[in-house]
Amino acid sequence: MAPKAAFVVLATLVVRSLGVAIYGQCGGIGFTGSTVCDAGTTCTVLNSYYSQCLPGAAPAPSSTVVPPGTSAAPTATAPASTSTPVVGSSTCATTPRTLSGYTNSKLPDPFTFANGSKVVTADDWACRRNEILAFIQQYESGFLPPKPPQVSGSLSGSTLSVTAGGVSGGSASSITWTSSIKFPTGTAPANGWPLLIAYDGGSIPVPSGVAVLSYTLETIANQDSTASRGKGLFFNLYGASANASAMTAWAWGVSRMIDVLETIPATTSKLDLSKIAVTGCSRDGKGALTAGAFEPRIALTIAQESGSGGAACWRLSLYEQQQGSAVQTATEIVTENVWFGPAFNNYVNQLNVLPFDHHLLAALVAPRALLAFDNTDYVWLSPVSNFGCMSATRTVFQALNVQDNFGFVQAGGHAHCAFPTTQVPQLDAFFSKFLQGQSSANTDVFTTNNVWNGVSFNPSDWITWATPSLS
C-alpha cells in the first residue's frame, strides 16, 4: 500500500526507494501502511496519530518557543520535527509543531506562548506568529513549501507566466501556469498600479486605478470533492502524497506569482508590488484568508463570506450548531472537499486539542490590513462564529495599535457572493488607505446586524485574555 500523506517538513522532497519515503508517514493511530523507512531515515513519533520518516536518528523533544529575552519554563511538548521559517524577528527560538497534552474549550490566547510566556512586545508577536503558523500547518493546513530552487516567468502584455521546478517527488520536474492581469486605463502612477489578486476572478467591485490578476485555483489544486486530494499542478510538482491542502497550494501559487513579478522592473510591469491585495468569496474567501495569513508581501486581505474554515472559528461553529443552528462545522467540512490537509481529519472530533482556532489564522495577517465580510442571510456560514471569531482577532490588531487596519462587516439582504452597494464605502476605504495611499480614509469599521437566529454570544465565555499594549 502506498504511504498516506503525512506531516511533510518544508519542501517535502519525497524520494521513493525501498521503504517509506523521507518525510512519509510510518505510523500512528489508524495507520495501516509500511513502518519501514528508506535508508538514512528513522521512523519518529510526532504525536499519537503520526510518525514520520525523518533524516538520521529520531530527534529529541524540542523546547517550546522562547520569546526574545526570556527563558523557557519546563513544559511537556511533543517532539518537533523542525523549526518553521521565521517571518518576523530573527531572535525567535525554535518553534514546536505540536503541543502535547493541550486542551482548551475556549478560544486560545493570542498573547501566551506554548511554554506559558507572555507576549509583551511587537517582536514577541512576530515570534508568536511563527508559533501559530507552525501549529496551523501541522494540525490543519498541511505544510507550505518554501520557494523552490527554480522559479522563472514573464509578463507579456496582460499575461503572467510562471514556471516552478527543481524539486523531487512529483510526476513533473517543473510546472507552468498563466494568469491574466487587467490593467487600469490611463497613465500608471510613478510607482505602478496597485494589484489585486482575485481568486477565480473575485466578486467584489474593484475601484478604478487597481490592476486585477485573475487567479484560476483549479489549475494549481483541484477542489471538486474529497476525491480531488493530490490533484493539480502543485501536486504534479511535489507529489500526490504531499500533505498540503488545496488552500495551502493556492497560497504557494500566490507567492510564486509575486516572486516572478518581483523579477520584472516596475517600469515594465507598471505594478507597485508594495500594494498587493488578495480576495475571494465563499471557499475562495477561505483561500484568500489563508494566503493573506501565510504571505507577508500581501498588504490587504479581503475575505468575503468565507464561513467555517475561514473567518469563523471551529469551536464557535460547533457551539452554534449545539444551540440549534444549521451551520457548517469541522466534522462536516472534511467530508465535503480538500480545503484542509489530511491530518485535520484526526482533530475534527476533538477541537479542544487544537492550540489555535481561526481567530489566530486571521491574526497572522496583523499588522497588515484585513477586511472580512459575512452574510447573515446564509446561516450555513455561521454568523455567531464569524462575529465571535473576528472579535477575538480584533484584540491582536488593538494590541499592536493598528485597530484601523482591521474591519468586519456583518449584514444580510443580498445573495451569497453578490456584493451589496451598501458595503461599497467600507470596501473602498480599505482600498484607498492600503492600496492607494490615502491615509485619511476611514477604516474604523466593525459592525453587525445581530441576526444570529436566536443564538447568543457572550465574549467573556470565549475571549478569556486581557488585551496588552505591545510596544
Tab-separated table of C-alpha atoms in Angstrom:
chain	number	residue	atom	x	y	z
A	1	MET	CA	0.000	0.000	0.000
A	2	ALA	CA	1.306	3.483	-0.822
A	3	PRO	CA	2.047	5.650	2.255
A	4	LYS	CA	-0.643	8.121	3.204
A	5	ALA	CA	0.006	11.883	3.157
A	6	ALA	CA	1.979	12.836	6.238
A	7	PHE	CA	3.424	15.715	8.149
A	8	VAL	CA	5.805	16.787	5.427
A	9	VAL	CA	8.517	19.183	6.507
A	10	LEU	CA	9.092	22.314	4.456
A	11	ALA	CA	9.815	21.482	0.794
A	12	THR	CA	8.545	17.873	1.036
A	13	LEU	CA	11.065	16.159	-1.158
A	14	VAL	CA	9.552	12.674	-1.429
A	15	VAL	CA	12.018	10.192	-2.918
A	16	ARG	CA	10.986	6.542	-3.213
A	17	SER	CA	13.372	3.659	-2.776
A	18	LEU	CA	12.845	0.527	-0.668
A	19	GLY	CA	10.825	1.764	2.302
A	20	VAL	CA	8.614	4.707	3.207
A	21	ALA	CA	9.933	7.882	1.579
A	22	ILE	CA	11.708	10.580	3.532
A	23	TYR	CA	9.061	12.671	5.333
A	24	GLY	CA	6.458	9.963	4.635
A	25	GLN	CA	4.116	8.579	7.320
A	26	CYS	CA	5.323	5.401	9.013
A	27	GLY	CA	2.951	5.002	11.958
A	28	GLY	CA	0.210	6.416	14.154
A	29	ILE	CA	-3.298	5.598	15.325
A	30	GLY	CA	-5.286	4.129	12.456
A	31	PHE	CA	-2.269	3.931	10.135
A	32	THR	CA	-2.053	0.661	8.171
A	33	GLY	CA	0.853	1.324	5.842
A	34	SER	CA	4.505	0.334	5.996
A	35	THR	CA	6.510	1.210	9.110
A	36	VAL	CA	9.881	0.699	7.410
A	37	CYS	CA	11.639	3.908	6.328
A	38	ASP	CA	14.049	4.406	3.450
A	39	ALA	CA	17.748	4.096	4.219
A	40	GLY	CA	19.104	7.103	6.067
A	41	THR	CA	15.826	7.945	7.772
A	42	THR	CA	14.215	6.892	11.047
A	43	CYS	CA	10.538	6.454	11.917
A	44	THR	CA	9.996	9.192	14.508
A	45	VAL	CA	6.878	9.683	16.636
A	46	LEU	CA	5.462	13.204	16.268
A	47	ASN	CA	2.164	12.578	18.025
A	48	SER	CA	-0.289	9.743	18.639
A	49	TYR	CA	-1.612	9.973	15.103
A	50	TYR	CA	1.557	10.442	13.078
A	51	SER	CA	5.021	9.010	12.973
A	52	GLN	CA	7.248	10.260	10.188
A	53	CYS	CA	10.402	9.147	8.376
A	54	LEU	CA	12.968	11.807	9.271
A	55	PRO	CA	16.632	12.050	8.280
A	56	GLY	CA	19.049	10.359	10.682
A	57	ALA	CA	18.160	9.341	14.196
A	58	ALA	CA	14.924	10.225	15.936
A	59	PRO	CA	15.167	13.773	17.319
A	60	ALA	CA	14.851	14.529	20.989
A	61	PRO	CA	11.851	16.552	22.125
A	62	SER	CA	12.433	20.202	21.328
A	63	SER	CA	11.780	23.153	23.538
A	64	THR	CA	8.830	25.411	23.011
A	65	VAL	CA	9.100	28.898	21.566
A	66	VAL	CA	11.037	31.314	23.723
A	67	PRO	CA	10.281	34.980	23.121
A	68	PRO	CA	13.285	37.311	22.983
A	69	GLY	CA	14.926	37.898	26.346
A	70	THR	CA	13.140	35.123	28.280
A	71	SER	CA	13.878	31.605	29.391
A	72	ALA	CA	11.658	28.628	28.714
A	73	ALA	CA	9.887	27.078	31.660
A	74	PRO	CA	9.808	23.271	31.596
A	75	THR	CA	6.828	22.081	29.596
A	76	ALA	CA	5.651	18.799	28.173
A	77	THR	CA	5.614	19.049	24.393
A	78	ALA	CA	5.638	16.543	21.585
A	79	PRO	CA	8.807	16.253	19.521
A	80	ALA	CA	9.066	18.990	16.922
A	81	SER	CA	10.330	17.903	13.547
A	82	THR	CA	11.954	21.219	12.708
A	83	SER	CA	11.639	24.921	13.226
A	84	THR	CA	9.360	26.879	10.933
A	85	PRO	CA	10.543	29.638	8.632
A	86	VAL	CA	10.854	32.809	10.680
A	87	VAL	CA	8.610	35.515	9.312
A	88	GLY	CA	9.236	38.184	11.898
A	89	SER	CA	12.068	38.660	14.392
A	90	SER	CA	15.272	36.731	13.753
A	91	THR	CA	15.668	36.221	17.517
A	92	CYS	CA	12.812	33.722	17.746
A	93	ALA	CA	13.724	30.339	19.176
A	94	THR	CA	12.735	27.019	17.639
A	95	THR	CA	9.005	26.680	17.253
A	96	PRO	CA	7.142	23.500	18.166
A	97	ARG	CA	4.772	21.983	15.650
A	98	THR	CA	2.654	20.092	18.182
A	99	LEU	CA	1.612	20.708	21.780
A	100	SER	CA	1.192	17.526	23.781
A	101	GLY	CA	-1.490	17.483	26.471
A	102	TYR	CA	-3.133	20.711	25.355
A	103	THR	CA	-6.880	21.071	25.823
A	104	ASN	CA	-8.965	24.249	25.811
A	105	SER	CA	-12.671	24.618	25.142
A	106	LYS	CA	-12.293	28.408	24.888
A	107	LEU	CA	-10.541	30.331	22.141
A	108	PRO	CA	-6.750	30.028	22.595
A	109	ASP	CA	-4.987	33.116	23.913
A	110	PRO	CA	-3.104	35.011	21.184
A	111	PHE	CA	-0.762	36.544	23.755
A	112	THR	CA	0.551	33.424	25.501
A	113	PHE	CA	3.288	31.242	24.029
A	114	ALA	CA	3.098	27.475	24.176
A	115	ASN	CA	5.515	27.495	27.118
A	116	GLY	CA	3.341	29.908	29.105
A	117	SER	CA	5.459	33.004	28.471
A	118	LYS	CA	3.550	36.179	27.636
A	119	VAL	CA	3.670	38.275	24.503
A	120	VAL	CA	4.651	41.752	25.690
A	121	THR	CA	6.271	43.413	22.660
A	122	ALA	CA	5.708	43.608	18.926
A	123	ASP	CA	8.833	41.469	18.458
A	124	ASP	CA	7.263	38.875	20.738
A	125	TRP	CA	4.204	38.887	18.498
A	126	ALA	CA	6.410	38.147	15.482
A	127	CYS	CA	7.692	35.063	17.314
A	128	ARG	CA	4.219	34.071	18.482
A	129	ARG	CA	3.098	34.436	14.883
A	130	ASN	CA	5.685	31.856	13.847
A	131	GLU	CA	4.432	29.507	16.534
A	132	ILE	CA	0.811	29.856	15.408
A	133	LEU	CA	1.852	29.363	11.783
A	134	ALA	CA	3.633	26.136	12.735
A	135	PHE	CA	0.601	24.829	14.610
A	136	ILE	CA	-1.790	25.601	11.759
A	137	GLN	CA	0.393	23.860	9.209
A	138	GLN	CA	0.875	20.834	11.443
A	139	TYR	CA	-2.717	20.290	12.527
A	140	GLU	CA	-4.854	21.761	9.765
A	141	SER	CA	-3.460	23.138	6.524
A	142	GLY	CA	-0.523	20.870	5.748
A	143	PHE	CA	2.887	22.292	5.078
A	144	LEU	CA	3.631	25.209	2.795
A	145	PRO	CA	6.807	24.523	0.789
A	146	PRO	CA	9.264	27.399	0.519
A	147	LYS	CA	10.248	28.971	-2.757
A	148	PRO	CA	11.565	26.163	-4.984
A	149	PRO	CA	15.096	26.373	-6.435
A	150	GLN	CA	13.793	27.215	-9.889
A	151	VAL	CA	11.234	29.976	-10.387
A	152	SER	CA	11.007	31.938	-13.601
A	153	GLY	CA	8.412	33.614	-15.728
A	154	SER	CA	7.404	36.601	-17.770
A	155	LEU	CA	4.764	39.256	-18.238
A	156	SER	CA	3.741	39.570	-21.859
A	157	GLY	CA	1.040	42.140	-22.332
A	158	SER	CA	-1.672	41.100	-19.881
A	159	THR	CA	-0.465	37.508	-19.430
A	160	LEU	CA	1.705	36.498	-16.496
A	161	SER	CA	3.503	33.174	-16.960
A	162	VAL	CA	5.062	31.304	-14.025
A	163	THR	CA	7.337	28.246	-14.125
A	164	ALA	CA	8.471	26.489	-10.936
A	165	GLY	CA	10.702	23.441	-10.564
A	166	GLY	CA	13.875	21.991	-9.142
A	167	VAL	CA	12.259	19.721	-6.524
A	168	SER	CA	11.761	15.975	-6.407
A	169	GLY	CA	8.714	13.965	-5.504
A	170	GLY	CA	6.182	14.598	-8.227
A	171	SER	CA	5.456	13.375	-11.705
A	172	ALA	CA	6.715	16.638	-13.241
A	173	SER	CA	10.140	18.227	-12.970
A	174	SER	CA	8.565	21.640	-13.465
A	175	ILE	CA	5.125	23.185	-13.838
A	176	THR	CA	3.896	26.256	-15.706
A	177	TRP	CA	0.703	28.250	-15.477
A	178	THR	CA	-0.579	31.584	-16.687
A	179	SER	CA	-2.844	34.247	-15.226
A	180	SER	CA	-4.343	37.293	-16.866
A	181	ILE	CA	-3.995	40.812	-15.493
A	182	LYS	CA	-6.496	43.533	-16.299
A	183	PHE	CA	-4.730	46.888	-16.123
A	184	PRO	CA	-6.492	50.200	-15.498
A	185	THR	CA	-6.708	52.644	-18.363
A	186	GLY	CA	-4.608	55.775	-18.397
A	187	THR	CA	-1.111	56.517	-17.190
A	188	ALA	CA	0.167	54.402	-14.316
A	189	PRO	CA	1.298	56.158	-11.099
A	190	ALA	CA	5.028	56.676	-10.710
A	191	ASN	CA	5.347	53.522	-8.576
A	192	GLY	CA	2.944	51.498	-10.710
A	193	TRP	CA	-0.618	50.319	-10.242
A	194	PRO	CA	-1.633	48.536	-7.055
A	195	LEU	CA	-2.516	44.891	-7.725
A	196	LEU	CA	-5.483	42.808	-6.567
A	197	ILE	CA	-5.047	39.026	-6.820
A	198	ALA	CA	-8.620	37.805	-7.273
A	199	TYR	CA	-9.281	34.146	-6.598
A	200	ASP	CA	-11.229	32.830	-9.602
A	201	GLY	CA	-11.757	36.415	-10.721
A	202	GLY	CA	-13.250	37.629	-7.439
A	203	SER	CA	-16.725	39.028	-6.800
A	204	ILE	CA	-16.128	42.446	-5.290
A	205	PRO	CA	-16.403	45.787	-7.124
A	206	VAL	CA	-12.854	46.990	-7.701
A	207	PRO	CA	-12.271	50.745	-7.670
A	208	SER	CA	-10.603	52.395	-10.628
A	209	GLY	CA	-6.832	52.578	-10.551
A	210	VAL	CA	-6.284	48.973	-9.368
A	211	ALA	CA	-4.959	46.190	-11.590
A	212	VAL	CA	-6.672	42.805	-11.184
A	213	LEU	CA	-4.944	39.442	-11.604
A	214	SER	CA	-7.455	36.618	-12.114
A	215	TYR	CA	-6.097	33.503	-10.402
A	216	THR	CA	-7.670	30.199	-11.529
A	217	LEU	CA	-7.409	27.968	-8.479
A	218	GLU	CA	-8.375	24.651	-10.043
A	219	THR	CA	-5.199	24.796	-12.127
A	220	ILE	CA	-2.995	24.681	-9.029
A	221	ALA	CA	-5.048	22.358	-6.807
A	222	ASN	CA	-8.360	20.712	-7.593
A	223	GLN	CA	-11.314	21.240	-5.237
A	224	ASP	CA	-14.200	19.274	-6.726
A	225	SER	CA	-14.673	16.807	-3.853
A	226	THR	CA	-12.667	14.701	-1.419
A	227	ALA	CA	-11.502	12.777	-4.479
A	228	SER	CA	-9.537	15.892	-5.513
A	229	ARG	CA	-6.822	15.207	-2.931
A	230	GLY	CA	-3.385	15.399	-4.524
A	231	LYS	CA	-4.573	16.644	-7.912
A	232	GLY	CA	-3.398	19.775	-9.739
A	233	LEU	CA	-0.132	21.334	-10.845
A	234	PHE	CA	1.147	21.792	-7.285
A	235	PHE	CA	0.856	18.059	-6.670
A	236	ASN	CA	2.346	17.236	-10.052
A	237	LEU	CA	5.459	19.002	-8.766
A	238	TYR	CA	5.529	17.924	-5.104
A	239	GLY	CA	3.799	14.577	-5.381
A	240	ALA	CA	0.226	13.420	-4.868
A	241	SER	CA	1.070	12.460	-1.274
A	242	ALA	CA	2.246	15.952	-0.314
A	243	ASN	CA	0.121	16.854	2.691
A	244	ALA	CA	-0.610	20.460	1.705
A	245	SER	CA	-4.287	21.313	1.492
A	246	ALA	CA	-5.748	22.844	-1.634
A	247	MET	CA	-5.779	26.233	0.116
A	248	THR	CA	-2.116	25.894	1.069
A	249	ALA	CA	-1.267	25.006	-2.524
A	250	TRP	CA	-3.164	28.072	-3.725
A	251	ALA	CA	-1.235	30.270	-1.285
A	252	TRP	CA	2.004	28.758	-2.597
A	253	GLY	CA	0.912	29.747	-6.102
A	254	VAL	CA	0.249	33.318	-4.977
A	255	SER	CA	3.776	33.530	-3.614
A	256	ARG	CA	5.281	32.212	-6.823
A	257	MET	CA	3.399	34.778	-8.916
A	258	ILE	CA	4.734	37.532	-6.660
A	259	ASP	CA	8.241	36.034	-6.999
A	260	VAL	CA	8.056	36.349	-10.780
A	261	LEU	CA	6.605	39.857	-10.682
A	262	GLU	CA	9.492	40.901	-8.427
A	263	THR	CA	11.936	39.994	-11.190
A	264	ILE	CA	10.252	42.369	-13.644
A	265	PRO	CA	11.171	46.069	-13.354
A	266	ALA	CA	8.260	48.250	-12.279
A	267	THR	CA	8.884	50.377	-15.353
A	268	THR	CA	7.929	47.297	-17.382
A	269	SER	CA	5.228	45.701	-15.255
A	270	LYS	CA	3.589	49.021	-14.292
A	271	LEU	CA	2.783	47.401	-10.935
A	272	ASP	CA	3.512	48.531	-7.377
A	273	LEU	CA	4.345	45.324	-5.531
A	274	SER	CA	4.251	47.045	-2.159
A	275	LYS	CA	0.499	47.410	-2.738
A	276	ILE	CA	-0.817	43.877	-3.259
A	277	ALA	CA	-4.251	42.701	-2.133
A	278	VAL	CA	-5.938	39.301	-2.292
A	279	THR	CA	-9.644	38.486	-2.309
A	280	GLY	CA	-12.100	35.649	-2.746
A	281	CYS	CA	-15.625	34.673	-1.726
A	282	SER	CA	-17.003	31.569	-0.018
A	283	ARG	CA	-14.490	28.722	-0.488
A	284	ASP	CA	-12.277	31.219	-2.297
A	285	GLY	CA	-12.689	33.526	0.697
A	286	LYS	CA	-11.244	30.807	2.912
A	287	GLY	CA	-8.365	30.550	0.471
A	288	ALA	CA	-7.796	34.288	0.298
A	289	LEU	CA	-7.632	34.472	4.093
A	290	THR	CA	-5.084	31.663	4.119
A	291	ALA	CA	-2.965	33.435	1.501
A	292	GLY	CA	-3.088	36.688	3.446
A	293	ALA	CA	-2.085	34.858	6.617
A	294	PHE	CA	0.797	32.949	5.023
A	295	GLU	CA	2.229	35.521	2.568
A	296	PRO	CA	3.625	38.664	4.268
A	297	ARG	CA	4.017	40.517	0.963
A	298	ILE	CA	0.232	40.904	0.768
A	299	ALA	CA	-0.729	44.339	2.088
A	300	LEU	CA	-4.514	43.876	2.177
A	301	THR	CA	-6.604	40.727	2.578
A	302	ILE	CA	-10.328	40.833	1.748
A	303	ALA	CA	-12.176	37.685	2.842
A	304	GLN	CA	-15.763	37.718	1.602
A	305	GLU	CA	-18.374	35.414	3.172
A	306	SER	CA	-15.775	32.739	3.938
A	307	GLY	CA	-17.756	30.978	6.687
A	308	SER	CA	-16.472	27.980	8.616
A	309	GLY	CA	-12.866	27.262	7.782
A	310	GLY	CA	-12.426	30.947	7.004
A	311	ALA	CA	-13.384	33.835	9.277
A	312	ALA	CA	-15.445	31.570	11.557
A	313	CYS	CA	-13.853	29.632	14.434
A	314	TRP	CA	-14.229	25.865	14.700
A	315	ARG	CA	-15.107	25.930	18.383
A	316	LEU	CA	-17.722	28.644	17.936
A	317	SER	CA	-19.333	26.953	14.921
A	318	LEU	CA	-19.724	23.785	16.989
A	319	TYR	CA	-21.283	25.821	19.803
A	320	GLU	CA	-23.614	27.474	17.311
A	321	GLN	CA	-24.702	24.081	15.996
A	322	GLN	CA	-25.275	22.826	19.529
A	323	GLN	CA	-27.569	25.802	20.082
A	324	GLY	CA	-29.759	24.645	17.196
A	325	SER	CA	-28.418	26.488	14.135
A	326	ALA	CA	-27.727	24.599	10.909
A	327	VAL	CA	-24.143	25.746	10.397
A	328	GLN	CA	-21.118	24.124	8.840
A	329	THR	CA	-18.745	22.520	11.321
A	330	ALA	CA	-15.339	20.872	11.142
A	331	THR	CA	-16.799	17.355	11.075
A	332	GLU	CA	-18.868	18.183	8.000
A	333	ILE	CA	-16.365	20.227	6.062
A	334	VAL	CA	-13.738	17.479	5.865
A	335	THR	CA	-16.296	15.224	4.164
A	336	GLU	CA	-17.003	17.858	1.521
A	337	ASN	CA	-13.699	18.830	-0.031
A	338	VAL	CA	-9.907	19.038	0.287
A	339	TRP	CA	-9.599	22.577	1.581
A	340	PHE	CA	-7.723	21.277	4.625
A	341	GLY	CA	-4.836	18.867	4.969
A	342	PRO	CA	-5.423	15.160	5.645
A	343	ALA	CA	-4.145	15.498	9.222
A	344	PHE	CA	-7.071	17.731	10.151
A	345	ASN	CA	-9.449	14.760	9.955
A	346	ASN	CA	-7.833	13.496	13.165
A	347	TYR	CA	-8.916	16.555	15.139
A	348	VAL	CA	-12.406	17.478	13.941
A	349	ASN	CA	-13.986	15.464	16.769
A	350	GLN	CA	-11.618	16.824	19.417
A	351	LEU	CA	-11.341	20.529	18.658
A	352	ASN	CA	-10.203	21.345	22.188
A	353	VAL	CA	-6.763	19.850	21.497
A	354	LEU	CA	-6.081	22.408	18.751
A	355	PRO	CA	-3.687	25.056	20.133
A	356	PHE	CA	-5.230	27.583	17.743
A	357	ASP	CA	-8.518	28.492	16.106
A	358	HIS	CA	-9.311	30.735	13.178
A	359	HIS	CA	-9.113	33.957	15.168
A	360	LEU	CA	-5.392	33.174	15.201
A	361	LEU	CA	-5.293	32.341	11.493
A	362	ALA	CA	-6.770	35.783	10.789
A	363	ALA	CA	-4.427	37.351	13.348
A	364	LEU	CA	-1.439	36.160	11.296
A	365	VAL	CA	-2.321	38.984	8.915
A	366	ALA	CA	-1.632	41.611	11.603
A	367	PRO	CA	-0.323	44.275	11.454
A	368	ARG	CA	-1.137	44.214	7.726
A	369	ALA	CA	-4.692	45.096	6.692
A	370	LEU	CA	-7.646	42.698	6.808
A	371	LEU	CA	-11.299	43.238	5.880
A	372	ALA	CA	-13.835	40.435	6.410
A	373	PHE	CA	-17.463	40.330	5.267
A	374	ASP	CA	-20.208	37.973	6.458
A	375	ASN	CA	-23.717	37.432	5.095
A	376	THR	CA	-26.266	36.578	7.802
A	377	ASP	CA	-28.865	35.523	5.219
A	378	TYR	CA	-26.872	32.288	4.934
A	379	VAL	CA	-26.921	30.587	8.326
A	380	TRP	CA	-24.593	27.880	6.992
A	381	LEU	CA	-21.790	30.461	7.142
A	382	SER	CA	-22.064	30.579	10.979
A	383	PRO	CA	-22.939	34.198	11.831
A	384	VAL	CA	-22.276	33.907	15.570
A	385	SER	CA	-18.979	32.177	14.916
A	386	ASN	CA	-17.955	34.851	12.412
A	387	PHE	CA	-18.709	37.667	14.828
A	388	GLY	CA	-17.114	35.992	17.829
A	389	CYS	CA	-14.060	34.824	15.928
A	390	MET	CA	-13.391	38.215	14.368
A	391	SER	CA	-13.969	39.885	17.744
A	392	ALA	CA	-11.128	37.751	19.078
A	393	THR	CA	-8.918	38.593	16.087
A	394	ARG	CA	-9.573	42.272	16.679
A	395	THR	CA	-7.754	42.116	20.022
A	396	VAL	CA	-4.473	41.417	18.203
A	397	PHE	CA	-4.846	44.468	15.982
A	398	GLN	CA	-5.739	46.501	19.067
A	399	ALA	CA	-2.684	45.210	20.906
A	400	LEU	CA	-0.458	46.264	18.009
A	401	ASN	CA	-2.150	49.698	17.954
A	402	VAL	CA	-3.394	49.146	14.396
A	403	GLN	CA	-7.079	48.660	15.098
A	404	ASP	CA	-7.961	50.625	11.963
A	405	ASN	CA	-6.136	48.011	9.878
A	406	PHE	CA	-8.907	45.521	10.608
A	407	GLY	CA	-12.530	45.725	9.536
A	408	PHE	CA	-15.534	43.435	9.868
A	409	VAL	CA	-18.939	43.921	8.266
A	410	GLN	CA	-21.811	41.530	9.005
A	411	ALA	CA	-25.094	42.120	7.161
A	412	GLY	CA	-27.740	40.421	5.050
A	413	GLY	CA	-30.129	41.382	2.294
A	414	HIS	CA	-28.148	40.040	-0.647
A	415	ALA	CA	-27.308	36.773	-2.381
A	416	HIS	CA	-24.198	34.822	-1.441
A	417	CYS	CA	-21.133	36.481	-3.013
A	418	ALA	CA	-23.283	39.219	-4.585
A	419	PHE	CA	-21.585	42.279	-3.147
A	420	PRO	CA	-24.182	44.844	-1.933
A	421	THR	CA	-23.816	48.520	-2.765
A	422	THR	CA	-24.327	49.365	0.918
A	423	GLN	CA	-20.904	47.889	1.693
A	424	VAL	CA	-19.008	49.647	-1.087
A	425	PRO	CA	-17.980	52.639	1.104
A	426	GLN	CA	-16.226	50.355	3.627
A	427	LEU	CA	-14.581	48.369	0.831
A	428	ASP	CA	-13.420	51.495	-0.988
A	429	ALA	CA	-12.000	52.915	2.230
A	430	PHE	CA	-9.707	49.905	2.644
A	431	PHE	CA	-8.618	50.072	-0.976
A	432	SER	CA	-7.991	53.806	-0.612
A	433	LYS	CA	-5.886	53.563	2.541
A	434	PHE	CA	-3.903	50.400	1.966
A	435	LEU	CA	-3.544	50.217	-1.815
A	436	GLN	CA	-3.900	53.796	-2.999
A	437	GLY	CA	-2.067	55.688	-0.253
A	438	GLN	CA	-4.969	57.801	1.041
A	439	SER	CA	-4.103	57.699	4.724
A	440	SER	CA	-7.109	59.780	5.751
A	441	ALA	CA	-9.625	57.114	4.624
A	442	ASN	CA	-11.808	55.922	7.495
A	443	THR	CA	-11.276	52.183	8.034
A	444	ASP	CA	-12.605	52.064	11.586
A	445	VAL	CA	-15.417	49.585	10.958
A	446	PHE	CA	-16.674	46.632	12.996
A	447	THR	CA	-20.416	46.194	12.580
A	448	THR	CA	-23.111	43.515	12.819
A	449	ASN	CA	-26.852	43.389	12.244
A	450	ASN	CA	-27.159	40.966	15.197
A	451	VAL	CA	-29.148	38.462	13.129
A	452	TRP	CA	-27.953	35.322	14.876
A	453	ASN	CA	-31.021	33.066	14.745
A	454	GLY	CA	-31.655	33.206	18.471
A	455	VAL	CA	-28.103	32.183	19.421
A	456	SER	CA	-26.356	34.450	21.903
A	457	PHE	CA	-22.682	35.292	22.137
A	458	ASN	CA	-21.062	36.340	25.400
A	459	PRO	CA	-17.478	37.458	24.715
A	460	SER	CA	-16.286	36.607	28.222
A	461	ASP	CA	-17.256	32.963	27.680
A	462	TRP	CA	-14.760	32.669	24.847
A	463	ILE	CA	-12.254	35.534	24.993
A	464	THR	CA	-10.544	34.938	28.312
A	465	TRP	CA	-7.451	37.093	27.903
A	466	ALA	CA	-6.695	40.738	28.589
A	467	THR	CA	-5.500	42.690	25.555
A	468	PRO	CA	-1.983	44.038	26.154
A	469	SER	CA	-0.351	47.059	24.552
A	470	LEU	CA	2.557	45.688	22.539
A	471	SER	CA	5.443	48.109	22.318
